[in-house]
CSV table of N, CA and C in Angstrom, one decimal:
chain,number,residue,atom,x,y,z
A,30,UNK,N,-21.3,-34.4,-4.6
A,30,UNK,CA,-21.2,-33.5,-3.5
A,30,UNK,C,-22.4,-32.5,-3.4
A,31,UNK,N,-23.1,-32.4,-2.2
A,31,UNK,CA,-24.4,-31.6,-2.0
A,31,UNK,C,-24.0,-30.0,-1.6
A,32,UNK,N,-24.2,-29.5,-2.4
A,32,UNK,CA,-23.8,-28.2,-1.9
A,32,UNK,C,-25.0,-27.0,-1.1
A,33,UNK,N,-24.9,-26.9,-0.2
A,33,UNK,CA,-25.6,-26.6,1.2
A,33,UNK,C,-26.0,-24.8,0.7
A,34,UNK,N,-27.4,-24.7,0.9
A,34,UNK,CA,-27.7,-23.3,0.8
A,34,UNK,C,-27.3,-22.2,1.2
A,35,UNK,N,-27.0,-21.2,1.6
A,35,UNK,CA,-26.2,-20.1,2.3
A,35,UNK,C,-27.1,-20.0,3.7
A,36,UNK,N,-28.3,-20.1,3.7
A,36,UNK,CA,-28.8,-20.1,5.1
A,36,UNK,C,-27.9,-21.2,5.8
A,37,UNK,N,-27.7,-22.8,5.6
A,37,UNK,CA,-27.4,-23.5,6.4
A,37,UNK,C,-26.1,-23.7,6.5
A,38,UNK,N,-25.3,-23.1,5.9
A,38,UNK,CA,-23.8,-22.7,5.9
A,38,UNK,C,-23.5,-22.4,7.2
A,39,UNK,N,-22.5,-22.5,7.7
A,39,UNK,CA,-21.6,-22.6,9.2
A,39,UNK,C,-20.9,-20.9,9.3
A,40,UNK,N,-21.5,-20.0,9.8
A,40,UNK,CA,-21.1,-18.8,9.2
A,40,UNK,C,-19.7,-18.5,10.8
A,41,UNK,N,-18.9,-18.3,10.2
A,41,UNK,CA,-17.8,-17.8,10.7
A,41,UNK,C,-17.5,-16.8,11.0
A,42,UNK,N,-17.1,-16.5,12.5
A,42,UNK,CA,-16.4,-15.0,12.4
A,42,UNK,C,-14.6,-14.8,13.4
A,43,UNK,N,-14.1,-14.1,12.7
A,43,UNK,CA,-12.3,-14.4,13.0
A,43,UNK,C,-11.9,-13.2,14.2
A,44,UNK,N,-11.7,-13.8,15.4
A,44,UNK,CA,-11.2,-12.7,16.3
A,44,UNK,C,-9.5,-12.7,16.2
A,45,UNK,N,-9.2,-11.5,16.1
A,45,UNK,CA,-7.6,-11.6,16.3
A,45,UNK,C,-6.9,-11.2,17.6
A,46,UNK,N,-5.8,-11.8,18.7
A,46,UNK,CA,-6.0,-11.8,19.6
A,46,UNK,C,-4.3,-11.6,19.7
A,47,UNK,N,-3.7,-11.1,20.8
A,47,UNK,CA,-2.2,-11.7,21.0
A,47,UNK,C,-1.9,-12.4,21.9
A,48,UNK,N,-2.6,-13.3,22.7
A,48,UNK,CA,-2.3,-14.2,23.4
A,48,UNK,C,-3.6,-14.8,24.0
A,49,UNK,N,-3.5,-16.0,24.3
A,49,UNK,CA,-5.3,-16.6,25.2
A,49,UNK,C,-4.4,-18.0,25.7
A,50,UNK,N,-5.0,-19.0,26.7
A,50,UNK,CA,-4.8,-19.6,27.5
A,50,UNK,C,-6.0,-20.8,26.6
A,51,UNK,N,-5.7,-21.5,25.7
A,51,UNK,CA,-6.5,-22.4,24.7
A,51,UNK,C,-7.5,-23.5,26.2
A,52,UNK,N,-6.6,-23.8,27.1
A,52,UNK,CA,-7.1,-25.4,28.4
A,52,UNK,C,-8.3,-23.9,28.6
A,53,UNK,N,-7.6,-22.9,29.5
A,53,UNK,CA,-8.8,-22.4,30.1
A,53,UNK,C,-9.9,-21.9,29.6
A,54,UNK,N,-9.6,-21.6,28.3
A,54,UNK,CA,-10.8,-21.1,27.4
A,54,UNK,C,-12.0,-22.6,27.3
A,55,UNK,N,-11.4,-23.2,27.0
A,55,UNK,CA,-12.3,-24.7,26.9
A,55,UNK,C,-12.7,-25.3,28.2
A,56,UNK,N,-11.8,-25.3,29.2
A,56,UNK,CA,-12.3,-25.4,30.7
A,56,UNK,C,-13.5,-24.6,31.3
A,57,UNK,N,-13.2,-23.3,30.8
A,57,UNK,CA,-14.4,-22.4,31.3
A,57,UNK,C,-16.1,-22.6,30.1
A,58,UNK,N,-15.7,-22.8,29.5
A,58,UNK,CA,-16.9,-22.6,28.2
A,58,UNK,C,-17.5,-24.2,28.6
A,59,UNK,N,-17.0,-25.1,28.8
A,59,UNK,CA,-17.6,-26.6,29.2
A,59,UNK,C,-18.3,-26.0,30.3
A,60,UNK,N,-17.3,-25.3,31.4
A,60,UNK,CA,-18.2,-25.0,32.8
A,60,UNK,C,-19.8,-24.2,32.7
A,61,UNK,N,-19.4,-23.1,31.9
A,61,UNK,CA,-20.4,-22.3,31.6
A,61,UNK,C,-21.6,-22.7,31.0
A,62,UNK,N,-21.3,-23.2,29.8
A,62,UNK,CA,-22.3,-23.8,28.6
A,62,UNK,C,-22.6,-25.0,28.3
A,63,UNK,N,-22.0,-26.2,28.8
A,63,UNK,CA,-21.7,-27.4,28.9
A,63,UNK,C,-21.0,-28.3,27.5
A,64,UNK,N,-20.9,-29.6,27.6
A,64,UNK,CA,-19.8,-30.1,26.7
A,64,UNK,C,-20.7,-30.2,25.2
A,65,UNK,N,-22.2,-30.2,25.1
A,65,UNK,CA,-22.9,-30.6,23.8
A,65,UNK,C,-22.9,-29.2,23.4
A,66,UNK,N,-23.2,-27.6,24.1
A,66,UNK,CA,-22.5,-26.4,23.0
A,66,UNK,C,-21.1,-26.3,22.7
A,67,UNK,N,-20.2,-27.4,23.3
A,67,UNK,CA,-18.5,-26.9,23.3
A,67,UNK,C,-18.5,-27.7,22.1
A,68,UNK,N,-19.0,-28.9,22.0
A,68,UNK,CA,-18.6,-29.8,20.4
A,68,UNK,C,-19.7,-28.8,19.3
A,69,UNK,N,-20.6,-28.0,19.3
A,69,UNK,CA,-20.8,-27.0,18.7
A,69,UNK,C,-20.1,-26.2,18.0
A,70,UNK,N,-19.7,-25.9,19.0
A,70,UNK,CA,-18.4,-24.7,19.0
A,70,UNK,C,-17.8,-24.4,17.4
A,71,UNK,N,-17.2,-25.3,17.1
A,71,UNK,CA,-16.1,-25.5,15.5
A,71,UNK,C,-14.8,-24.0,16.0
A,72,UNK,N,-14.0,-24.3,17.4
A,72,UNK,CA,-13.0,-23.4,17.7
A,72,UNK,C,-12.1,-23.6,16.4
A,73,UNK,N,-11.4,-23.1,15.9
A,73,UNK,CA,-10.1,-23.3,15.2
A,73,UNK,C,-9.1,-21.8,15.8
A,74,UNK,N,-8.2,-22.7,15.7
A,74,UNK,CA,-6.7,-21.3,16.5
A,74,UNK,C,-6.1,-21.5,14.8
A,75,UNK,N,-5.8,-20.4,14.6
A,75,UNK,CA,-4.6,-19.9,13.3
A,75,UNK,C,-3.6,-19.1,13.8
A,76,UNK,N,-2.5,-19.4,14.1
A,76,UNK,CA,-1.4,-18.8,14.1
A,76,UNK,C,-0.4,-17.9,13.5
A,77,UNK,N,-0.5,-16.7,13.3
A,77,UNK,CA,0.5,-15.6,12.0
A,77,UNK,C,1.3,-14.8,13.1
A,78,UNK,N,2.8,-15.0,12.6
A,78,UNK,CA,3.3,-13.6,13.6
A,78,UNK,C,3.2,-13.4,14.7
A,79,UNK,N,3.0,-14.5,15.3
A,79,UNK,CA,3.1,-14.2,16.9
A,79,UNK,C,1.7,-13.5,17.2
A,80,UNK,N,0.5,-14.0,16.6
A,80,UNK,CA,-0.9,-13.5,16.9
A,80,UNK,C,-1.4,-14.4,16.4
A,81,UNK,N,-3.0,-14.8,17.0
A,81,UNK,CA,-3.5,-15.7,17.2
A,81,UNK,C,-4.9,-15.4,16.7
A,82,UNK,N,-5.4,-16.2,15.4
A,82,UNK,CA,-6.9,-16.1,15.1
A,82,UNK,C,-7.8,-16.9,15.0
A,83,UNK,N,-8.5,-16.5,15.8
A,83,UNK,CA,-9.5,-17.8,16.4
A,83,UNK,C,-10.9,-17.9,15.2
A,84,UNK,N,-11.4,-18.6,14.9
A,84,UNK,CA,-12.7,-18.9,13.9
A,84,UNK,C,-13.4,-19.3,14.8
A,85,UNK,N,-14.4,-19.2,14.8
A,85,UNK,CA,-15.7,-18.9,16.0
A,85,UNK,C,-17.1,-19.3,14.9
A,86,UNK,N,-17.7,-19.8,15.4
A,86,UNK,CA,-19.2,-19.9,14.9
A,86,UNK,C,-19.9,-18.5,15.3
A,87,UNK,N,-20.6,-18.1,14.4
A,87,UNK,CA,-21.2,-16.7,14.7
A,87,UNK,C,-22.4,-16.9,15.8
A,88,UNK,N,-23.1,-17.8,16.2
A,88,UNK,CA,-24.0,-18.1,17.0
A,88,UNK,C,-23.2,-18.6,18.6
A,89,UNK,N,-21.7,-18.6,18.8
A,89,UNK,CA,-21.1,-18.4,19.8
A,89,UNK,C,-20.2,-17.4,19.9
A,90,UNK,N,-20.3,-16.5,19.4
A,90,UNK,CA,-19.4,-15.1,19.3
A,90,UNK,C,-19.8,-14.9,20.4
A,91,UNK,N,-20.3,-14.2,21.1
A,91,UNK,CA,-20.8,-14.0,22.3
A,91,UNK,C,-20.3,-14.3,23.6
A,92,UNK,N,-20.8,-15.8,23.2
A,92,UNK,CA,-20.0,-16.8,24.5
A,92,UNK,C,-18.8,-16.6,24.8
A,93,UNK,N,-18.2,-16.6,23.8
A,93,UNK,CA,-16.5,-16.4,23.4
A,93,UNK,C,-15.8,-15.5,24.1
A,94,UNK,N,-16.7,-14.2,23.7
A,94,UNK,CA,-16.6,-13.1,24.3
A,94,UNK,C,-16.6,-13.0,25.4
A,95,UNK,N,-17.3,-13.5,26.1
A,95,UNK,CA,-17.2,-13.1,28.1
A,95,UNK,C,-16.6,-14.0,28.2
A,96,UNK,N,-16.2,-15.4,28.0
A,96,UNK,CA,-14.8,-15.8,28.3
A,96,UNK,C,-13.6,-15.3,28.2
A,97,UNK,N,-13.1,-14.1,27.3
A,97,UNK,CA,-12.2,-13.9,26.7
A,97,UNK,C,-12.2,-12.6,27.7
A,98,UNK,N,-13.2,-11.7,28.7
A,98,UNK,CA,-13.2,-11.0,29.4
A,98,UNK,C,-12.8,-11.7,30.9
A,99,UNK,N,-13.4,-12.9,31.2
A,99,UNK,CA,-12.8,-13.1,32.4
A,99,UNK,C,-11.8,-13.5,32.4
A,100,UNK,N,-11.5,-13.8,31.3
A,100,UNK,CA,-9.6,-14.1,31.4
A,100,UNK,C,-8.8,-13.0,31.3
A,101,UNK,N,-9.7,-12.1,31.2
A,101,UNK,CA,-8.7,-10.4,30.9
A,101,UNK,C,-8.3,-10.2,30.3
A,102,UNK,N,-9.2,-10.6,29.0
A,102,UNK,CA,-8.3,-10.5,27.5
A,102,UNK,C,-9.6,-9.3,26.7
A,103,UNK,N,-8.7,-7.9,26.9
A,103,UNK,CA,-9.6,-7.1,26.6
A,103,UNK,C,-9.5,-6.3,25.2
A,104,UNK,N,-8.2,-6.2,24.8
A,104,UNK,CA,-7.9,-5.8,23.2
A,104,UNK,C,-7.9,-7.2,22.2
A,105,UNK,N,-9.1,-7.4,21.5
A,105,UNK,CA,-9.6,-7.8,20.3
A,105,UNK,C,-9.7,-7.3,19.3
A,106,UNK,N,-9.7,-7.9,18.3
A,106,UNK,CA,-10.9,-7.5,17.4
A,106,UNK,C,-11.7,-8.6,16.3
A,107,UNK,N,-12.3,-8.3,15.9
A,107,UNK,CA,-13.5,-8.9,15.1
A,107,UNK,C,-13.9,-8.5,13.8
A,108,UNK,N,-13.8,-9.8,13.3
A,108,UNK,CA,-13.6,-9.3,11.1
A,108,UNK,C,-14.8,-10.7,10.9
A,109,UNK,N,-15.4,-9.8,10.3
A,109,UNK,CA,-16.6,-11.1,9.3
A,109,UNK,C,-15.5,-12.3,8.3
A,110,UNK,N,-14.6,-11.7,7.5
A,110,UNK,CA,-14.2,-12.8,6.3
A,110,UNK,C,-12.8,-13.0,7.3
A,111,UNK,N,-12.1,-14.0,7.2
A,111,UNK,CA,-10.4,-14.3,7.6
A,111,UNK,C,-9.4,-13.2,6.1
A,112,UNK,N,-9.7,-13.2,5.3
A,112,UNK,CA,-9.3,-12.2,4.3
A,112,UNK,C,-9.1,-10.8,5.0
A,113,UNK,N,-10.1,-10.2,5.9
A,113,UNK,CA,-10.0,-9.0,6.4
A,113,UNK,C,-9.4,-8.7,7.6
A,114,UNK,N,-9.0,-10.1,8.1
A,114,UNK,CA,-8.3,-10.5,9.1
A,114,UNK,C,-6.7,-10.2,8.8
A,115,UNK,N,-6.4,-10.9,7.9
A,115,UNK,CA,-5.0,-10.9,7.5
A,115,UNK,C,-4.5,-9.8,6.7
A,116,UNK,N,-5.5,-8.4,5.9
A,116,UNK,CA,-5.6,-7.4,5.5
A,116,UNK,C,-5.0,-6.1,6.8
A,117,UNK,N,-5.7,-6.9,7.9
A,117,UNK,CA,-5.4,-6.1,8.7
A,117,UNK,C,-3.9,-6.1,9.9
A,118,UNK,N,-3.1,-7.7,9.1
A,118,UNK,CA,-2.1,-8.1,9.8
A,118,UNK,C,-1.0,-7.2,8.6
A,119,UNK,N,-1.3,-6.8,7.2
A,119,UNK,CA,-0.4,-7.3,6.3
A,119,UNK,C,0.1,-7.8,6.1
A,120,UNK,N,-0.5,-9.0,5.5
A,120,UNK,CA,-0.1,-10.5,5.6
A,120,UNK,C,-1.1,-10.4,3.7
A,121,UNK,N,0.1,-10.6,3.0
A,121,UNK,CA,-0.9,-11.2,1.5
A,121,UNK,C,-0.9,-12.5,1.5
């Protein structure tokens, strides 16, 4: 197994959310950005407690973000590690 330098690592970042519309998030971001940055993407949804944490590639945080505005999804937040994510759920 080749173990990949930290530059070329897939750097992650975990928004926590209480609710999003998963079709229109993807509907709109294909519309916007087209389907070759959507298979980019690496979306993952995690589910805790009735809230929802999305893993995002840090080079589409961004994107994510004004999607997540036109859908009117305006209380977020945003954690570098998923550890600090679920620190902030209290969740061990």
């Amino acid at each position: 197994m080749v173990i990949l330098p930290k530059a070329l690592k897939i750097k992650n970042r975990y928004i926590l959310l209480d609710f999003f519309d998963e079709e229109k998030l993807k509907k709109d971001f294909i519309k916007y950005f087209g389907y070759i940055n959507y298979y980019d993407l690496h979306l993952n949804k995690i589910e805790i407690n009735k809230r929802i944490i999305l893993a995002v590639n840090k080079k589409h945080l961004y994107k994510i973000i004004f999607l997540l505005y036109l859908q009117n999804i305006k209380n977020f937040k945003i954690f570098k590690t998923l550890k600090g994510a679920k620190s902030f759920l209290n969740i061990s």
